[in-house]
XYZ file of C-alpha atoms in Angstrom:
397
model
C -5.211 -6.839 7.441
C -7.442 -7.816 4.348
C -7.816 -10.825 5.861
C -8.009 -10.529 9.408
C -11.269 -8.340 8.361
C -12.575 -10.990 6.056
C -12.723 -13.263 9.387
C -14.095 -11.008 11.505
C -16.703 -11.137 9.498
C -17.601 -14.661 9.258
C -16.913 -14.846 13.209
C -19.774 -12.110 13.765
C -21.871 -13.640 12.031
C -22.148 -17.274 12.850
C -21.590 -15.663 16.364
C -25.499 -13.680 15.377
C -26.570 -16.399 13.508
C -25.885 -19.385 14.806
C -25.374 -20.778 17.854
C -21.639 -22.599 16.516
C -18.275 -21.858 18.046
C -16.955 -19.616 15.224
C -13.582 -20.826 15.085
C -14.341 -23.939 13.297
C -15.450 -22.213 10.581
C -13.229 -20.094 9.936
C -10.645 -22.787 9.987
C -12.652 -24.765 7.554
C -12.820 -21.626 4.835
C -8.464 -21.035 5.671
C -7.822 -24.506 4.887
C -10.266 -25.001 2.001
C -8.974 -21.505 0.230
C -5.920 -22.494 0.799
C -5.644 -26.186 -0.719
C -7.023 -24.589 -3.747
C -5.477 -22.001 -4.518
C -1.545 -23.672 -3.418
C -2.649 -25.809 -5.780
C -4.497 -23.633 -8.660
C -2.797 -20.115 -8.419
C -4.393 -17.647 -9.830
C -6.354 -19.205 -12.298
C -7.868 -21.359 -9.174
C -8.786 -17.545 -7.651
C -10.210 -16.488 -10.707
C -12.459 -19.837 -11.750
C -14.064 -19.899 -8.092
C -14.464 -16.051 -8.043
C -16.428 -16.216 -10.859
C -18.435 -19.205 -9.728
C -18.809 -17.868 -6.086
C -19.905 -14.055 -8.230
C -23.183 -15.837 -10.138
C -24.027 -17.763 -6.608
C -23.576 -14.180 -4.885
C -25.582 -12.417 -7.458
C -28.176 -14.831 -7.567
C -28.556 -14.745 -3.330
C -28.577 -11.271 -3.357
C -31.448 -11.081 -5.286
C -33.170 -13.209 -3.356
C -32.637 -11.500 0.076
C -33.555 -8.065 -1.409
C -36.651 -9.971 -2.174
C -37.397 -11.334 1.076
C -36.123 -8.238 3.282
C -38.351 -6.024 1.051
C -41.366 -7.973 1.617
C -40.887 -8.695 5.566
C -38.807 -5.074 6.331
C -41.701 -1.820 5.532
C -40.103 1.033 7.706
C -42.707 3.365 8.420
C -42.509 7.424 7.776
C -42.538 8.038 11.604
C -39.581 4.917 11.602
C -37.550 7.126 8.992
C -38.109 10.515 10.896
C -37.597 9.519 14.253
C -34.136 7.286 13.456
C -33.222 10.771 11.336
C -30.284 9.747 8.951
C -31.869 10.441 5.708
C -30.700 14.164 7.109
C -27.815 15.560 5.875
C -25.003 15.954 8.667
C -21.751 17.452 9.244
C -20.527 14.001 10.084
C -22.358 12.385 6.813
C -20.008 14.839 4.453
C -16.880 13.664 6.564
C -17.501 10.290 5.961
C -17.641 10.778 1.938
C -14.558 11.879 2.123
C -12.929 9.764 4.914
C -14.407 6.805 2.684
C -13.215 7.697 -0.753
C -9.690 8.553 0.160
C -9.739 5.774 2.374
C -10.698 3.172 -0.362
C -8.897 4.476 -3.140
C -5.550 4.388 -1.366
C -5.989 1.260 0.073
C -7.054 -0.294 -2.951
C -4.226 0.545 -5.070
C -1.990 -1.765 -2.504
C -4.140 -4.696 -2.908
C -2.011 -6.870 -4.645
C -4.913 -9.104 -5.960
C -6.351 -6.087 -8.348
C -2.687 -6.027 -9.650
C -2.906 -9.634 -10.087
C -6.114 -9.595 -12.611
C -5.105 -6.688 -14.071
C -1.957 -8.230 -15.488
C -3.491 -11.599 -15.980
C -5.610 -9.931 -18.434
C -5.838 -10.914 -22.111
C -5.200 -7.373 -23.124
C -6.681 -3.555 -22.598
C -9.697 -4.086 -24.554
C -10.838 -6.687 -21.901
C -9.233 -5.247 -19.094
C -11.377 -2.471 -19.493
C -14.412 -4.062 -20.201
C -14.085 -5.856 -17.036
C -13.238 -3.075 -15.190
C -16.140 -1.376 -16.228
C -18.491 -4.481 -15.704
C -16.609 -5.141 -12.385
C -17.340 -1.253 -11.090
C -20.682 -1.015 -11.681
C -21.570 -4.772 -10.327
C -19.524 -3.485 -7.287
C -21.156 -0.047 -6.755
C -25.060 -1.730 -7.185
C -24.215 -4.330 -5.008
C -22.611 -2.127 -2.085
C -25.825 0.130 -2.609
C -27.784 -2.536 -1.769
C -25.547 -3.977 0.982
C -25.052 -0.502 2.497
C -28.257 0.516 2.609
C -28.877 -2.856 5.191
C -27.776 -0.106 8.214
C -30.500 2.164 7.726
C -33.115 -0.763 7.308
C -32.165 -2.142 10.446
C -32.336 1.053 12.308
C -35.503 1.976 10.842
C -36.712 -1.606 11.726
C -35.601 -1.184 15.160
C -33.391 -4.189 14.983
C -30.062 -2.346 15.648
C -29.324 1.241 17.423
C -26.188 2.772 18.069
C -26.768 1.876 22.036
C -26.649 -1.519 21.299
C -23.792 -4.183 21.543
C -23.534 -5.458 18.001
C -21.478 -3.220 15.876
C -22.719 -0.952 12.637
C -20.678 -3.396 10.793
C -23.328 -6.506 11.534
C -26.154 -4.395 11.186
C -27.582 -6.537 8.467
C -27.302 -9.361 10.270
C -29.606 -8.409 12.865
C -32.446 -8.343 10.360
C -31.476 -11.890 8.828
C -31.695 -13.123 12.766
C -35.301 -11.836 12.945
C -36.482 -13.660 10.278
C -37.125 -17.602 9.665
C -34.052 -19.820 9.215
C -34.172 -20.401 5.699
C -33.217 -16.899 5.636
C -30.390 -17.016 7.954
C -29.272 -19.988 5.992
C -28.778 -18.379 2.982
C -27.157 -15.625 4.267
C -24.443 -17.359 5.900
C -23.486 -18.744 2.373
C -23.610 -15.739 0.717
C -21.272 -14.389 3.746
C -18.938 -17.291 3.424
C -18.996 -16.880 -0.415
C -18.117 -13.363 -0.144
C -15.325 -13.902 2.338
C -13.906 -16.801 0.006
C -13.649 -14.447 -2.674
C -11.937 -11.922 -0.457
C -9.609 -14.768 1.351
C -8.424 -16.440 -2.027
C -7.515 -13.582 -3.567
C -5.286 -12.440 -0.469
C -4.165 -15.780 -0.222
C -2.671 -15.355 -3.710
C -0.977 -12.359 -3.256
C 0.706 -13.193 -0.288
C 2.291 -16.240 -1.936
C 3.287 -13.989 -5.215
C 4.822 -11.506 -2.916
C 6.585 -13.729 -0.714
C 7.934 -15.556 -3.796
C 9.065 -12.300 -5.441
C 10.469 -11.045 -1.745
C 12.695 -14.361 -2.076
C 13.692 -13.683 -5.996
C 12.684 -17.139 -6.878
C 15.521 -19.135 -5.056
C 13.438 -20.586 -2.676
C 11.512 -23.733 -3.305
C 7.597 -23.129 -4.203
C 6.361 -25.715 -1.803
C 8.412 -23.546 0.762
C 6.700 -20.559 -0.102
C 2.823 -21.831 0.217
C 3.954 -23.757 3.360
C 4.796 -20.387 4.592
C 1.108 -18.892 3.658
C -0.639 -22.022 5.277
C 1.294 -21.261 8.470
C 0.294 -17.560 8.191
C -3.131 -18.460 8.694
C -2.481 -19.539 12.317
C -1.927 -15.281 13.906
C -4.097 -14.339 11.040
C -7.425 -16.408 12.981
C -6.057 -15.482 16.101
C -6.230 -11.738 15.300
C -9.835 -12.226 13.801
C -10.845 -13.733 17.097
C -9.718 -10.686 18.680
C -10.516 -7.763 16.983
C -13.022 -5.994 17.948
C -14.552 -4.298 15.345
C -14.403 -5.308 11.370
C -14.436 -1.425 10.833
C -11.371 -0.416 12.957
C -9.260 -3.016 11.208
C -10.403 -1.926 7.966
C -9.598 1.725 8.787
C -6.164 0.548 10.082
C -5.364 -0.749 6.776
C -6.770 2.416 5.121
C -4.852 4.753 7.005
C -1.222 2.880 6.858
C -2.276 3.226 2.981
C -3.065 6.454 3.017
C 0.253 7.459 4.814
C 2.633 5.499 2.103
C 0.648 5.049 -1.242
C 1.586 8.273 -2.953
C 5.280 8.213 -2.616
C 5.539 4.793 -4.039
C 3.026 5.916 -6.919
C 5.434 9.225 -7.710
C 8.539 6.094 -8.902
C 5.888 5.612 -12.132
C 6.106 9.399 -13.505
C 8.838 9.998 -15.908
C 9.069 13.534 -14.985
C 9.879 12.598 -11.269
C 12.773 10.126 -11.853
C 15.313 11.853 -9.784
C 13.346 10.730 -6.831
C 15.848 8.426 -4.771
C 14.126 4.965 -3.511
C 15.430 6.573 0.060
C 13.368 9.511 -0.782
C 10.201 7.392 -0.995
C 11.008 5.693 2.483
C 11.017 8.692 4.039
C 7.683 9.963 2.599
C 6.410 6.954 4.243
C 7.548 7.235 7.294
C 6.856 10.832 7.037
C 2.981 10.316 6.132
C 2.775 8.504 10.112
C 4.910 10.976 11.716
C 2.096 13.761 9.920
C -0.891 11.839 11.197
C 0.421 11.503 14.900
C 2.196 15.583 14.751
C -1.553 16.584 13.285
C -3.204 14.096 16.515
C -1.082 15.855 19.300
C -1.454 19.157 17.636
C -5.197 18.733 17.300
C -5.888 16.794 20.577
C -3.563 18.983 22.877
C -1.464 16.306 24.263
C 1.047 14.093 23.299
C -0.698 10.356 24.193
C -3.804 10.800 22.977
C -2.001 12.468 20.182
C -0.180 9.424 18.610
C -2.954 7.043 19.824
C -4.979 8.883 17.044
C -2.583 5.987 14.662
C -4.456 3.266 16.192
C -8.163 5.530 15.549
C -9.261 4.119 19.252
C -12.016 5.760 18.677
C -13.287 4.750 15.864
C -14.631 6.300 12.450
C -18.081 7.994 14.241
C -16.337 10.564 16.659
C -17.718 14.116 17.348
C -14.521 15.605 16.190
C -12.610 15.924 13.148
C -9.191 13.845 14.393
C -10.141 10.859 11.780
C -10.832 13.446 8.778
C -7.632 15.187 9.788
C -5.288 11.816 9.642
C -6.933 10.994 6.579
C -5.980 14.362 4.932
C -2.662 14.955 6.813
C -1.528 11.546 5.816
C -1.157 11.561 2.465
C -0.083 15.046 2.441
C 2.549 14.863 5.071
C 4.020 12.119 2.822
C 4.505 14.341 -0.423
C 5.773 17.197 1.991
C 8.615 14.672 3.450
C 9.249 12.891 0.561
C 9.934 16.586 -1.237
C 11.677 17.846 1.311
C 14.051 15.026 1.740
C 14.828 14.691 -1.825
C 15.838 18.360 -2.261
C 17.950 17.608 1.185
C 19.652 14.901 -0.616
C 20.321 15.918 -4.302
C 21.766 19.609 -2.125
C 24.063 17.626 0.011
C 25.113 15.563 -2.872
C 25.707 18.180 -5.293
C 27.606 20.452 -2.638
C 29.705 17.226 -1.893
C 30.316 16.404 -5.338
C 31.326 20.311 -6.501
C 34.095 19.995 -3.212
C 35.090 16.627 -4.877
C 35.202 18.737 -8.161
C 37.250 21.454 -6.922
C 39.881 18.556 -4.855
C 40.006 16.622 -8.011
C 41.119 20.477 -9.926
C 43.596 20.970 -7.740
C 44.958 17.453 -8.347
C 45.264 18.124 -11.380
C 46.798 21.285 -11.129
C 49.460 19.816 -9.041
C 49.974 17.588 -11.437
C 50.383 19.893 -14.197
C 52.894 21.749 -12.434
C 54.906 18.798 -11.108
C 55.210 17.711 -14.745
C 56.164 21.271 -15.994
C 58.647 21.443 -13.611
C 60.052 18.472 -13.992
C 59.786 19.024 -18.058
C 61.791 22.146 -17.296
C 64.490 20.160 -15.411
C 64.517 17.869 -17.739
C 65.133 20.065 -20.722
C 67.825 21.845 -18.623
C 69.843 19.322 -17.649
C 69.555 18.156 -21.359
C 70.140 21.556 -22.450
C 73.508 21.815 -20.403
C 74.517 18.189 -21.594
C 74.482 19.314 -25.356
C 76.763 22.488 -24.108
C 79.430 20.570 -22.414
C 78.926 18.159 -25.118
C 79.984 21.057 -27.445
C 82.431 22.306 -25.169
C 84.374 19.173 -25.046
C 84.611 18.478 -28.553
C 85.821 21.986 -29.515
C 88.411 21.269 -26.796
C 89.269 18.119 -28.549
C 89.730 19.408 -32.061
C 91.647 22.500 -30.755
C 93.806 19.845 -29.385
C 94.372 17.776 -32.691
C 94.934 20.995 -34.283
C 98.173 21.506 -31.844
C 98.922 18.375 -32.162
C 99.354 18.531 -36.312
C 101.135 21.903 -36.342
């Protein structure tokens, strides 16, 4: 998903930009990221990111620069576009966003990655700290391209390119140095995005495998992965929605795999966890039919057809009923289990009792014989040898 969305993006924008096929590129950027890092691992993904982060910085600051100078909304620009005002929808979107991000961020096996590659906590959280608030200024800046379009009257909702490339359509009104730049800092970006997927897939695949296979097998495998994973770029139809797709599946499954790291919840079965995932969907399309009034339109609510801007609250609802539905599930299921368990184990207790018992009283019993027939063997013992010495008595007199 991470990098079907990375793709769409560079085939939006040399389709704005430029007036290039887009495919070509983006098989150029799968096959460079992916010599590099076959080759480099990790410490490949890490020496380019940083690289490809100063070249970033440095181009960012230069099209603030230049899209502050040619881009001077007016107040009558501001008022009439009207999103400076706060909305319904607005405080929907903070929190469709942050639970959206958070969850899907905690699968993205690349932060795992440079987490444990670390040199220890000190720098870890150093660099998460320097890594946050690099990220948060430069999504400020990056975010705050949708408005300046609007207001510039480069993009509207009514028009065909999506809110995603919104940006884009103020780079296209400017000269071509401009548009130049932007399409490295755009590949840049999506390098940094691809390698580190790349990465992760090839870690994961190789764990998945337990090591048997051969490594060479393994990256062969990621190279050919990049075949559906261009073909789906080419056809999605909006950076956004796949994004969103991603978020919700992670939304739906994150917390019951998170629960396996607390201590205090260790009698949580593995099979409870599965079924808190699968429980999380079943929520978000029970919540879409209950919500929506009929079964279709219902579970098509999973794919978010409509988007994240809808008049409704259906993608605030899956969202919330997601991760909620998966606790409530997983719960459930575990209590389920550990009952059935513990009524089948106290009817194995009780068989086992009686087993024993039976036992017990076979062995009494045939103790009991045992000491009879032994008891009656010393009498007739006794009996006979009285009888013989009553005999040699008769015999001597």
């Amino acid at each position: 998903m991470y990098m079907v969305s990375e793709l769409t993006t560079i085939y939006g924008v040399f389709q704005l930009l430029t007036p290039l096929h887009p495919l070509p590129p983006m098989i150029i950027i799968c096959v460079i990221t992916t010599a590099y890092t076959a080759f480099g691992g990790v410490f490949a993904s890490l020496m380019t990111d940083a690289i490809q982060a100063i070249l970033i910085f440095v181009m960012i600051i230069v099209a603030v620069i230049v899209v502050a100078v040619n881009v001077r909304p007016t107040k009558e620009d501001i008022d009439r576009v009207g999103l400076v005002k706060p909305t319904k929808m607005g405080g929907e979107l903070f929190v469709i966003l942050t639970l959206a991000i958070m969850f899907s961020n905690m699968y993205h096996q690349g932060f795992w990655q440079r987490t444990f590659s670390s040199r220890n906590d000190r720098d870890l959280r150093w660099a998460t700290f320097i890594g946050f608030w690099l990220v948060f200024v430069i999504t400020a800046l990056i975010g705050m391209a949708g408005p300046l379009a609007a207001w510039a009257g480069t993009w509207s909702p009514d028009s065909d390119v999506p809110g995603s490339s919104a940006f884009f359509t103020i780079i296209a009104s400017m000269d071509g140095w401009v548009s130049g730049l932007m399409l490295v800092l755009t590949t840049s970006l999506s390098c940094c995005a691809i390698d580190t997927c790349q990465t992760a897939m090839f870690a994961s695949l190789f764990d998945l495998a337990e090591e048997r296979v051969n490594i060479w097998v393994v990256r062969a495998v990621v190279i050919l992965l990049n075949i559906p994973v261009i073909v789906l770029a080419m056809r999605a139809p909006d950076i956004l929605q796949v994004y969103l797709l991603a978020d919700l599946l992670a939304s739906a499954t994150i917390l019951p795999v998170l629960f396996g790291l607390f201590r205090h919840l260790d009698f949580i079965h593995w099979t409870d966890a599965l079924v808190g995932c699968f429980g999380g969907i079943i929520a978000v399309g029970a919540f879409g039919q209950a919500y929506l009034g009929n079964r279709h339109d219902g579970w098509r609510l999973l794919l978010l057809d409509g988007g994240l801007y809808v008049t409704d609250e259906r993608v605030l609802g899956a969202f919330c009923f997601a991760p909620l539905g998966s606790v409530v599930f997983m719960f459930f299921f575990a209590g389920l289990r550990m009952g059935i368990t513990r009524l089948l184990g106290r009817r194995q207790y009780w068989h086992v009792k009686k087993e024993e018992a039976d036992d017990n009283s076979e062995t009494n019993s045939i103790k009991s014989r045992s000491s009879s027939r032994s008891s009656s063997s010393r009498s007739s013992l006794e009996v006979n040898r009285c009888t013989r010495s009553n005999h040699a008595r008769d015999i001597v007199k």
